């Protein structure tokens, strides 16, 4: 409980944080929800009920965007996170050179989406890009246009982030470092070795860490924007479009209410995912 | 993208000298020589990489020096000054909402259409009507893209360009063509030979350059019915217009026949240009500014400029060639009141459309003047011959037409980039493609 | 041959091959582009040769002379430093009472702020734009600094508060008994104690703001206020055909967070793992 003399300083101390938070999170959130049910162009504002959502659900591009967003999230969860775990488990053994590998593999995580987009627009280019040159070395010579062929475009986009393993890697490494050594020693006494050791000791104990990585990955994939916007604008034939880009298009054409409805949908999906992932991985509870 | 804007940025003006003098005198009489009237310009920043902006910047300096006491144009930095695309329109729309448009800035035709709805753009009709000699100083048709259906004028033309096709004379000669093909049939035969010889026949980018060829195919078609001038605004016209369907399918065929570069969908004009500049591709469509900005720089292989020709578009019938002739953009003003600021705005616009300034702009950028200029003055100013020749030739061709951008709805380019690769690969039929293109671009139903 | 040791070296080989592959995939394309920034445009577009030949620094010269990259870099630095400082200051002031004192609404407030961490913020784009404009902060440097401070506030708050919760309270209690005022305790005891947590939060916030494209694109319009990421996205148009300049610029923009990370690896890693697993 607070001594009365402390009330004022505590209030003063909380004020800036509360003010910033209210202005840039609470109010925008309220605005977003309200305008989702309206027609709003910046000039005029008119309530239209569920019209925006009806229109959105009837638009096949929305379903394509939702489908792609699910696809990108799946790549994050089922490719990136497992690979990151694998690397993390390997490096946690502190094998020779682990610091160098950790640094190299982590670096892409600090590179911006805009820079990555430029890198991959060169890398995938069918005339002078590196990818086709590499494939030619293995006997697959072609001039395939990875980004602008509907059959490969979304894979090409996913390829830009599927191998950014750094985050999962270090979270896993940190979690392993906190596992008491005695656990392993006991298991070794019982005859467990090598990968079996990890299968039965490490992985179960990583539940919390993996759940966190899945969650963070999902959150950033739901909002995927930079790379797609800069590389393909969502094309060809909307095969790479994401929900965030779909919303941005609505914003560009001046339909702010519609854009807000899409924004609300993104937040709603985010919320559902957080809850279900937390449930699934029982996040917050420590491993037994 | 920038290259796109380039053609779009077009220019303005012309000074009717006597009127300007009168205005100046009148102003001088009333103003008690004091602070100059300051106006802002949203497209006048210095730019070492963009000759158009650089010209605007230098012109601003000259204007400020010449009117030291009376007027001062202040440069307002603007990231989108030289970009096309919806960002620039969005930017100006935001400024319009905030009542903060620059006093002078450049807009392309489709941006004007959107922006005049905000009511924050200056209607220049009256300003031109009160200064007949100014109005009469402009070349033919330059206002058409800058006016609305009621004939009100929203911008002062920046330039008037003839846009053709660059071709590598040696490569075409080796395929048996000493002159550029006259008909599309010939064009395809030449492309076939070039392809057989291992060359890229025509470099495309899936955006600007591809759409120039699309415009040429449509514009030279006898049944185009003014699609590029008007129909492109209306959703119903896309799949119903025979010229549009034929043009679209022809262009698709070139891809499937292997006449184009492997990266023909990237959306970066840079990639199409690189194919031509490196001597791999025999042809590329672009405006006259390309001579100064690329052909004569070290981005091109040695001697390419000397080997380059610049031709109008082939036609569907012998002797029926055409060319894109555009004033795609002009100088608009966000100052609607009639006060002394307006007086400064008009003085600046008239300055920019004086024959001297228009020639200077032509010299620096390769863009052609939007005002009538004596032939002797053109000769004397030593303009670059490739562009000048095409511009002269254009007036005697069977067809002249604007390119897609001038009248297309706001999101046309984005819609095209999204759908075109899928269409070429056979995932959409022509009708679906054209219908979706129209809808996604924001074309309205007729009537 | 000794079988166990053969199997062991086989598994060592497998492990190092996996690592090498991961490293190659992670950095290969980026390294190739960085290398290409020393090539001529002609070599880049012809796709010939992995190594620059001839070697040229023209791209770097152009990046500064033509695109004035230094101005964008300076803006980005101002935003990253200002936003980080703002977020940390506000977060420290909020984390301390919310970690140490009990009062009505405390838990709700903590839960709300933590929940914001889990918000895909791009969903809020339109209202954020509207609010920035309403406050007169749209397209101003101060506006963006304040905006980033707010954006990074929840993350910094969570890192700092969880660190504070793990600290004993003896020092503060001793100071209270000595009659020290609230803000003196914050300044002279809490801030020094929190230095490790502050460092981690700072590095992470800095990198995130440095790399932001979405909001910089949404909330600024004039060139003088734009950051390096926007310049990057616009490079191809800005430079027109100067591809070497674009690649040189991209290399420089990427190098800053890479250097920050390499120099402060420990803090970054501690920060990320603290912010996520706690």
PDB file of N, CA, C and O in Angstrom, chain B residues 151-212:
ATOM      1  N   UNK B 151     -14.384  21.551 -69.928  1.00  0.00           N
ATOM      2  CA  UNK B 151     -13.421  22.447 -70.539  1.00  0.00           C
ATOM      3  C   UNK B 151     -12.651  23.318 -69.558  1.00  0.00           C
ATOM      4  O   UNK B 151     -11.915  24.217 -69.965  1.00  0.00           O
ATOM      5  N   UNK B 152     -12.819  23.066 -68.282  1.00  0.00           N
ATOM      6  CA  UNK B 152     -12.040  23.854 -67.325  1.00  0.00           C
ATOM      7  C   UNK B 152     -10.617  23.318 -67.248  1.00  0.00           C
ATOM      8  O   UNK B 152     -10.394  22.109 -67.255  1.00  0.00           O
ATOM      9  N   UNK B 153      -9.658  24.235 -67.170  1.00  0.00           N
ATOM     10  CA  UNK B 153      -8.249  23.846 -67.232  1.00  0.00           C
ATOM     11  C   UNK B 153      -7.628  23.872 -65.845  1.00  0.00           C
ATOM     12  O   UNK B 153      -7.765  24.851 -65.107  1.00  0.00           O
ATOM     13  N   UNK B 154      -6.966  22.774 -65.489  1.00  0.00           N
ATOM     14  CA  UNK B 154      -6.458  22.633 -64.121  1.00  0.00           C
ATOM     15  C   UNK B 154      -4.945  22.663 -64.030  1.00  0.00           C
ATOM     16  O   UNK B 154      -4.382  22.589 -62.935  1.00  0.00           O
ATOM     17  N   UNK B 155      -4.268  22.708 -65.165  1.00  0.00           N
ATOM     18  CA  UNK B 155      -2.807  22.749 -65.114  1.00  0.00           C
ATOM     19  C   UNK B 155      -2.266  23.378 -66.386  1.00  0.00           C
ATOM     20  O   UNK B 155      -2.916  23.369 -67.428  1.00  0.00           O
ATOM     21  N   UNK B 156      -1.084  23.940 -66.265  1.00  0.00           N
ATOM     22  CA  UNK B 156      -0.396  24.537 -67.410  1.00  0.00           C
ATOM     23  C   UNK B 156       0.584  23.499 -67.939  1.00  0.00           C
ATOM     24  O   UNK B 156       1.419  22.998 -67.181  1.00  0.00           O
ATOM     25  N   UNK B 157       0.474  23.158 -69.242  1.00  0.00           N
ATOM     26  CA  UNK B 157       1.289  22.060 -69.777  1.00  0.00           C
ATOM     27  C   UNK B 157       2.789  22.243 -69.555  1.00  0.00           C
ATOM     28  O   UNK B 157       3.316  23.348 -69.713  1.00  0.00           O
ATOM     29  N   UNK B 158       3.434  21.142 -69.202  1.00  0.00           N
ATOM     30  CA  UNK B 158       4.863  21.206 -68.928  1.00  0.00           C
ATOM     31  C   UNK B 158       5.673  20.946 -70.188  1.00  0.00           C
ATOM     32  O   UNK B 158       6.736  21.501 -70.388  1.00  0.00           O
ATOM     33  N   UNK B 159       5.173  20.062 -71.052  1.00  0.00           N
ATOM     34  CA  UNK B 159       5.928  19.679 -72.237  1.00  0.00           C
ATOM     35  C   UNK B 159       4.981  19.010 -73.219  1.00  0.00           C
ATOM     36  O   UNK B 159       3.825  18.774 -72.910  1.00  0.00           O
ATOM     37  N   UNK B 160       5.480  18.701 -74.371  1.00  0.00           N
ATOM     38  CA  UNK B 160       4.680  17.968 -75.347  1.00  0.00           C
ATOM     39  C   UNK B 160       5.631  17.029 -76.044  1.00  0.00           C
ATOM     40  O   UNK B 160       6.441  17.438 -76.865  1.00  0.00           O
ATOM     41  N   UNK B 161       5.532  15.740 -75.695  1.00  0.00           N
ATOM     42  CA  UNK B 161       6.524  14.787 -76.171  1.00  0.00           C
ATOM     43  C   UNK B 161       5.977  13.838 -77.205  1.00  0.00           C
ATOM     44  O   UNK B 161       4.846  13.384 -77.103  1.00  0.00           O
ATOM     45  N   UNK B 162       6.820  13.512 -78.171  1.00  0.00           N
ATOM     46  CA  UNK B 162       6.539  12.373 -79.029  1.00  0.00           C
ATOM     47  C   UNK B 162       7.373  11.226 -78.485  1.00  0.00           C
ATOM     48  O   UNK B 162       8.567  11.373 -78.262  1.00  0.00           O
ATOM     49  N   UNK B 163       6.699  10.099 -78.231  1.00  0.00           N
ATOM     50  CA  UNK B 163       7.390   8.950 -77.651  1.00  0.00           C
ATOM     51  C   UNK B 163       7.414   7.822 -78.668  1.00  0.00           C
ATOM     52  O   UNK B 163       6.369   7.439 -79.203  1.00  0.00           O
ATOM     53  N   UNK B 164       8.602   7.309 -78.942  1.00  0.00           N
ATOM     54  CA  UNK B 164       8.727   6.267 -79.959  1.00  0.00           C
ATOM     55  C   UNK B 164       9.432   5.033 -79.430  1.00  0.00           C
ATOM     56  O   UNK B 164       9.411   4.741 -78.234  1.00  0.00           O
ATOM     57  N   UNK B 165      10.064   4.315 -80.356  1.00  0.00           N
ATOM     58  CA  UNK B 165      10.754   3.078 -80.002  1.00  0.00           C
ATOM     59  C   UNK B 165      12.229   3.221 -80.383  1.00  0.00           C
ATOM     60  O   UNK B 165      12.558   3.522 -81.526  1.00  0.00           O
ATOM     61  N   UNK B 166      13.098   3.028 -79.414  1.00  0.00           N
ATOM     62  CA  UNK B 166      14.533   3.026 -79.697  1.00  0.00           C
ATOM     63  C   UNK B 166      14.905   1.687 -80.313  1.00  0.00           C
ATOM     64  O   UNK B 166      14.388   0.650 -79.906  1.00  0.00           O
ATOM     65  N   UNK B 167      15.775   1.734 -81.313  1.00  0.00           N
ATOM     66  CA  UNK B 167      16.221   0.454 -81.872  1.00  0.00           C
ATOM     67  C   UNK B 167      17.693   0.506 -82.230  1.00  0.00           C
ATOM     68  O   UNK B 167      18.247   1.558 -82.565  1.00  0.00           O
ATOM     69  N   UNK B 168      18.297  -0.650 -82.132  1.00  0.00           N
ATOM     70  CA  UNK B 168      19.707  -0.804 -82.432  1.00  0.00           C
ATOM     71  C   UNK B 168      19.833  -1.051 -83.929  1.00  0.00           C
ATOM     72  O   UNK B 168      19.466  -2.114 -84.427  1.00  0.00           O
ATOM     73  N   UNK B 169      20.327  -0.038 -84.657  1.00  0.00           N
ATOM     74  CA  UNK B 169      20.334  -0.111 -86.130  1.00  0.00           C
ATOM     75  C   UNK B 169      21.141  -1.299 -86.647  1.00  0.00           C
ATOM     76  O   UNK B 169      20.730  -1.969 -87.591  1.00  0.00           O
ATOM     77  N   UNK B 170      22.277  -1.567 -85.998  1.00  0.00           N
ATOM     78  CA  UNK B 170      23.110  -2.694 -86.449  1.00  0.00           C
ATOM     79  C   UNK B 170      22.379  -4.018 -86.316  1.00  0.00           C
ATOM     80  O   UNK B 170      22.427  -4.869 -87.202  1.00  0.00           O
ATOM     81  N   UNK B 171      21.685  -4.181 -85.186  1.00  0.00           N
ATOM     82  CA  UNK B 171      21.002  -5.457 -84.971  1.00  0.00           C
ATOM     83  C   UNK B 171      19.852  -5.631 -85.961  1.00  0.00           C
ATOM     84  O   UNK B 171      19.659  -6.718 -86.522  1.00  0.00           O
ATOM     85  N   UNK B 172      19.099  -4.549 -86.187  1.00  0.00           N
ATOM     86  CA  UNK B 172      18.006  -4.664 -87.153  1.00  0.00           C
ATOM     87  C   UNK B 172      18.536  -4.912 -88.564  1.00  0.00           C
ATOM     88  O   UNK B 172      17.957  -5.706 -89.319  1.00  0.00           O
ATOM     89  N   UNK B 173      19.659  -4.250 -88.880  1.00  0.00           N
ATOM     90  CA  UNK B 173      20.248  -4.434 -90.206  1.00  0.00           C
ATOM     91  C   UNK B 173      20.681  -5.883 -90.386  1.00  0.00           C
ATOM     92  O   UNK B 173      20.476  -6.489 -91.449  1.00  0.00           O
ATOM     93  N   UNK B 174      21.250  -6.464 -89.338  1.00  0.00           N
ATOM     94  CA  UNK B 174      21.716  -7.842 -89.466  1.00  0.00           C
ATOM     95  C   UNK B 174      20.537  -8.801 -89.633  1.00  0.00           C
ATOM     96  O   UNK B 174      20.695  -9.917 -90.120  1.00  0.00           O
ATOM     97  N   UNK B 175      19.341  -8.359 -89.221  1.00  0.00           N
ATOM     98  CA  UNK B 175      18.160  -9.185 -89.449  1.00  0.00           C
ATOM     99  C   UNK B 175      17.511  -8.854 -90.783  1.00  0.00           C
ATOM    100  O   UNK B 175      16.448  -9.386 -91.122  1.00  0.00           O
ATOM    101  N   UNK B 176      18.130  -7.950 -91.535  1.00  0.00           N
ATOM    102  CA  UNK B 176      17.627  -7.632 -92.861  1.00  0.00           C
ATOM    103  C   UNK B 176      16.750  -6.401 -92.928  1.00  0.00           C
ATOM    104  O   UNK B 176      16.054  -6.181 -93.906  1.00  0.00           O
ATOM    105  N   UNK B 177      16.755  -5.605 -91.868  1.00  0.00           N
ATOM    106  CA  UNK B 177      15.922  -4.405 -91.879  1.00  0.00           C
ATOM    107  C   UNK B 177      16.786  -3.153 -91.814  1.00  0.00           C
ATOM    108  O   UNK B 177      17.355  -2.839 -90.783  1.00  0.00           O
ATOM    109  N   UNK B 178      16.864  -2.459 -92.926  1.00  0.00           N
ATOM    110  CA  UNK B 178      17.644  -1.227 -92.899  1.00  0.00           C
ATOM    111  C   UNK B 178      16.789  -0.085 -92.354  1.00  0.00           C
ATOM    112  O   UNK B 178      17.302   0.918 -91.856  1.00  0.00           O
ATOM    113  N   UNK B 179      15.478  -0.241 -92.452  1.00  0.00           N
ATOM    114  CA  UNK B 179      14.576   0.728 -91.827  1.00  0.00           C
ATOM    115  C   UNK B 179      13.727   0.017 -90.788  1.00  0.00           C
ATOM    116  O   UNK B 179      13.536  -1.197 -90.851  1.00  0.00           O
ATOM    117  N   UNK B 180      13.182   0.819 -89.878  1.00  0.00           N
ATOM    118  CA  UNK B 180      12.342   0.224 -88.840  1.00  0.00           C
ATOM    119  C   UNK B 180      11.054  -0.294 -89.474  1.00  0.00           C
ATOM    120  O   UNK B 180      10.498   0.338 -90.374  1.00  0.00           O
ATOM    121  N   UNK B 181      10.567  -1.488 -89.060  1.00  0.00           N
ATOM    122  CA  UNK B 181       9.364  -2.071 -89.666  1.00  0.00           C
ATOM    123  C   UNK B 181       8.192  -1.094 -89.704  1.00  0.00           C
ATOM    124  O   UNK B 181       7.954  -0.384 -88.728  1.00  0.00           O
ATOM    125  N   UNK B 182       7.447  -1.125 -90.803  1.00  0.00           N
ATOM    126  CA  UNK B 182       6.331  -0.195 -90.983  1.00  0.00           C
ATOM    127  C   UNK B 182       5.023  -0.747 -90.453  1.00  0.00           C
ATOM    128  O   UNK B 182       4.122  -0.010 -90.115  1.00  0.00           O
ATOM    129  N   UNK B 183       4.877  -2.071 -90.472  1.00  0.00           N
ATOM    130  CA  UNK B 183       3.634  -2.681 -90.015  1.00  0.00           C
ATOM    131  C   UNK B 183       3.930  -3.650 -88.878  1.00  0.00           C
ATOM    132  O   UNK B 183       5.067  -4.111 -88.717  1.00  0.00           O
ATOM    133  N   UNK B 184       2.877  -3.963 -88.127  1.00  0.00           N
ATOM    134  CA  UNK B 184       3.058  -4.898 -87.013  1.00  0.00           C
ATOM    135  C   UNK B 184       3.444  -6.279 -87.527  1.00  0.00           C
ATOM    136  O   UNK B 184       4.193  -7.016 -86.879  1.00  0.00           O
ATOM    137  N   UNK B 185       2.971  -6.623 -88.713  1.00  0.00           N
ATOM    138  CA  UNK B 185       3.337  -7.902 -89.305  1.00  0.00           C
ATOM    139  C   UNK B 185       4.846  -7.966 -89.536  1.00  0.00           C
ATOM    140  O   UNK B 185       5.509  -8.933 -89.173  1.00  0.00           O
ATOM    141  N   UNK B 186       5.342  -6.892 -90.119  1.00  0.00           N
ATOM    142  CA  UNK B 186       6.786  -6.779 -90.336  1.00  0.00           C
ATOM    143  C   UNK B 186       7.556  -6.811 -89.031  1.00  0.00           C
ATOM    144  O   UNK B 186       8.627  -7.395 -88.927  1.00  0.00           O
ATOM    145  N   UNK B 187       6.991  -6.122 -88.063  1.00  0.00           N
ATOM    146  CA  UNK B 187       7.615  -6.028 -86.753  1.00  0.00           C
ATOM    147  C   UNK B 187       7.805  -7.427 -86.167  1.00  0.00           C
ATOM    148  O   UNK B 187       8.866  -7.775 -85.649  1.00  0.00           O
ATOM    149  N   UNK B 188       6.765  -8.244 -86.266  1.00  0.00           N
ATOM    150  CA  UNK B 188       6.867  -9.595 -85.722  1.00  0.00           C
ATOM    151  C   UNK B 188       7.839 -10.452 -86.521  1.00  0.00           C
ATOM    152  O   UNK B 188       8.556 -11.285 -85.959  1.00  0.00           O
ATOM    153  N   UNK B 189       7.865 -10.235 -87.852  1.00  0.00           N
ATOM    154  CA  UNK B 189       8.818 -10.993 -88.674  1.00  0.00           C
ATOM    155  C   UNK B 189      10.246 -10.635 -88.275  1.00  0.00           C
ATOM    156  O   UNK B 189      11.114 -11.513 -88.146  1.00  0.00           O
ATOM    157  N   UNK B 190      10.469  -9.352 -88.043  1.00  0.00           N
ATOM    158  CA  UNK B 190      11.801  -8.915 -87.613  1.00  0.00           C
ATOM    159  C   UNK B 190      12.138  -9.523 -86.254  1.00  0.00           C
ATOM    160  O   UNK B 190      13.258 -10.004 -86.017  1.00  0.00           O
ATOM    161  N   UNK B 191      11.153  -9.526 -85.356  1.00  0.00           N
ATOM    162  CA  UNK B 191      11.377 -10.079 -84.028  1.00  0.00           C
ATOM    163  C   UNK B 191      11.762 -11.554 -84.124  1.00  0.00           C
ATOM    164  O   UNK B 191      12.654 -12.031 -83.427  1.00  0.00           O
ATOM    165  N   UNK B 192      11.088 -12.259 -85.011  1.00  0.00           N
ATOM    166  CA  UNK B 192      11.376 -13.673 -85.203  1.00  0.00           C
ATOM    167  C   UNK B 192      12.830 -13.879 -85.622  1.00  0.00           C
ATOM    168  O   UNK B 192      13.539 -14.731 -85.099  1.00  0.00           O
ATOM    169  N   UNK B 193      13.275 -13.034 -86.573  1.00  0.00           N
ATOM    170  CA  UNK B 193      14.662 -13.164 -87.048  1.00  0.00           C
ATOM    171  C   UNK B 193      15.656 -12.814 -85.940  1.00  0.00           C
ATOM    172  O   UNK B 193      16.680 -13.462 -85.779  1.00  0.00           O
ATOM    173  N   UNK B 194      15.318 -11.773 -85.198  1.00  0.00           N
ATOM    174  CA  UNK B 194      16.220 -11.363 -84.113  1.00  0.00           C
ATOM    175  C   UNK B 194      16.332 -12.472 -83.069  1.00  0.00           C
ATOM    176  O   UNK B 194      17.408 -12.766 -82.560  1.00  0.00           O
ATOM    177  N   UNK B 195      15.194 -13.069 -82.781  1.00  0.00           N
ATOM    178  CA  UNK B 195      15.188 -14.160 -81.803  1.00  0.00           C
ATOM    179  C   UNK B 195      16.036 -15.326 -82.318  1.00  0.00           C
ATOM    180  O   UNK B 195      16.839 -15.901 -81.575  1.00  0.00           O
ATOM    181  N   UNK B 196      15.876 -15.637 -83.614  1.00  0.00           N
ATOM    182  CA  UNK B 196      16.643 -16.733 -84.195  1.00  0.00           C
ATOM    183  C   UNK B 196      18.137 -16.463 -84.110  1.00  0.00           C
ATOM    184  O   UNK B 196      18.948 -17.380 -83.966  1.00  0.00           O
ATOM    185  N   UNK B 197      18.505 -15.172 -84.167  1.00  0.00           N
ATOM    186  CA  UNK B 197      19.918 -14.814 -84.087  1.00  0.00           C
ATOM    187  C   UNK B 197      20.392 -14.744 -82.632  1.00  0.00           C
ATOM    188  O   UNK B 197      21.523 -14.358 -82.352  1.00  0.00           O
ATOM    189  N   UNK B 198      19.505 -15.098 -81.694  1.00  0.00           N
ATOM    190  CA  UNK B 198      19.911 -15.133 -80.289  1.00  0.00           C
ATOM    191  C   UNK B 198      19.777 -13.817 -79.554  1.00  0.00           C
ATOM    192  O   UNK B 198      20.324 -13.652 -78.460  1.00  0.00           O
ATOM    193  N   UNK B 199      19.054 -12.871 -80.137  1.00  0.00           N
ATOM    194  CA  UNK B 199      18.870 -11.585 -79.467  1.00  0.00           C
ATOM    195  C   UNK B 199      17.520 -11.513 -78.770  1.00  0.00           C
ATOM    196  O   UNK B 199      16.604 -12.259 -79.084  1.00  0.00           O
ATOM    197  N   UNK B 200      17.424 -10.566 -77.842  1.00  0.00           N
ATOM    198  CA  UNK B 200      16.111 -10.201 -77.321  1.00  0.00           C
ATOM    199  C   UNK B 200      15.552  -9.194 -78.325  1.00  0.00           C
ATOM    200  O   UNK B 200      16.200  -8.187 -78.598  1.00  0.00           O
ATOM    201  N   UNK B 201      14.384  -9.478 -78.895  1.00  0.00           N
ATOM    202  CA  UNK B 201      13.870  -8.567 -79.922  1.00  0.00           C
ATOM    203  C   UNK B 201      13.443  -7.244 -79.288  1.00  0.00           C
ATOM    204  O   UNK B 201      13.854  -6.169 -79.705  1.00  0.00           O
ATOM    205  N   UNK B 202      12.599  -7.333 -78.270  1.00  0.00           N
ATOM    206  CA  UNK B 202      12.155  -6.094 -77.628  1.00  0.00           C
ATOM    207  C   UNK B 202      12.175  -6.250 -76.116  1.00  0.00           C
ATOM    208  O   UNK B 202      11.719  -7.245 -75.573  1.00  0.00           O
ATOM    209  N   UNK B 203      12.749  -5.239 -75.455  1.00  0.00           N
ATOM    210  CA  UNK B 203      12.877  -5.291 -74.005  1.00  0.00           C
ATOM    211  C   UNK B 203      11.623  -4.702 -73.368  1.00  0.00           C
ATOM    212  O   UNK B 203      11.186  -3.611 -73.717  1.00  0.00           O
ATOM    213  N   UNK B 204      11.020  -5.464 -72.443  1.00  0.00           N
ATOM    214  CA  UNK B 204       9.815  -5.014 -71.761  1.00  0.00           C
ATOM    215  C   UNK B 204      10.020  -5.104 -70.246  1.00  0.00           C
ATOM    216  O   UNK B 204      10.949  -5.763 -69.779  1.00  0.00           O
ATOM    217  N   UNK B 205       9.135  -4.451 -69.498  1.00  0.00           N
ATOM    218  CA  UNK B 205       9.309  -4.426 -68.045  1.00  0.00           C
ATOM    219  C   UNK B 205       8.036  -4.801 -67.282  1.00  0.00           C
ATOM    220  O   UNK B 205       8.002  -4.744 -66.066  1.00  0.00           O
ATOM    221  N   UNK B 206       6.987  -5.132 -68.008  1.00  0.00           N
ATOM    222  CA  UNK B 206       5.736  -5.479 -67.317  1.00  0.00           C
ATOM    223  C   UNK B 206       4.986  -4.271 -66.818  1.00  0.00           C
ATOM    224  O   UNK B 206       3.928  -4.386 -66.217  1.00  0.00           O
ATOM    225  N   UNK B 207       5.534  -3.091 -67.062  1.00  0.00           N
ATOM    226  CA  UNK B 207       4.866  -1.885 -66.582  1.00  0.00           C
ATOM    227  C   UNK B 207       4.956  -0.790 -67.646  1.00  0.00           C
ATOM    228  O   UNK B 207       4.350  -0.908 -68.702  1.00  0.00           O
ATOM    229  N   UNK B 208       5.757   0.198 -67.389  1.00  0.00           N
ATOM    230  CA  UNK B 208       5.832   1.358 -68.259  1.00  0.00           C
ATOM    231  C   UNK B 208       6.078   1.014 -69.724  1.00  0.00           C
ATOM    232  O   UNK B 208       5.313   1.393 -70.620  1.00  0.00           O
ATOM    233  N   UNK B 209       7.150   0.282 -69.967  1.00  0.00           N
ATOM    234  CA  UNK B 209       7.573   0.047 -71.333  1.00  0.00           C
ATOM    235  C   UNK B 209       6.607  -0.908 -72.046  1.00  0.00           C
ATOM    236  O   UNK B 209       6.274  -0.725 -73.221  1.00  0.00           O
ATOM    237  N   UNK B 210       6.131  -1.905 -71.326  1.00  0.00           N
ATOM    238  CA  UNK B 210       5.137  -2.815 -71.868  1.00  0.00           C
ATOM    239  C   UNK B 210       3.877  -2.041 -72.259  1.00  0.00           C
ATOM    240  O   UNK B 210       3.292  -2.247 -73.318  1.00  0.00           O
ATOM    241  N   UNK B 211       3.491  -1.128 -71.383  1.00  0.00           N
ATOM    242  CA  UNK B 211       2.267  -0.369 -71.630  1.00  0.00           C
ATOM    243  C   UNK B 211       2.425   0.647 -72.752  1.00  0.00           C
ATOM    244  O   UNK B 211       1.443   1.024 -73.394  1.00  0.00           O
ATOM    245  N   UNK B 212       3.643   1.085 -73.015  1.00  0.00           N
ATOM    246  CA  UNK B 212       3.846   1.958 -74.183  1.00  0.00           C
ATOM    247  C   UNK B 212       3.561   1.170 -75.456  1.00  0.00           C
ATOM    248  O   UNK B 212       2.913   1.664 -76.377  1.00  0.00           O
TER     249      UNK B 212
END
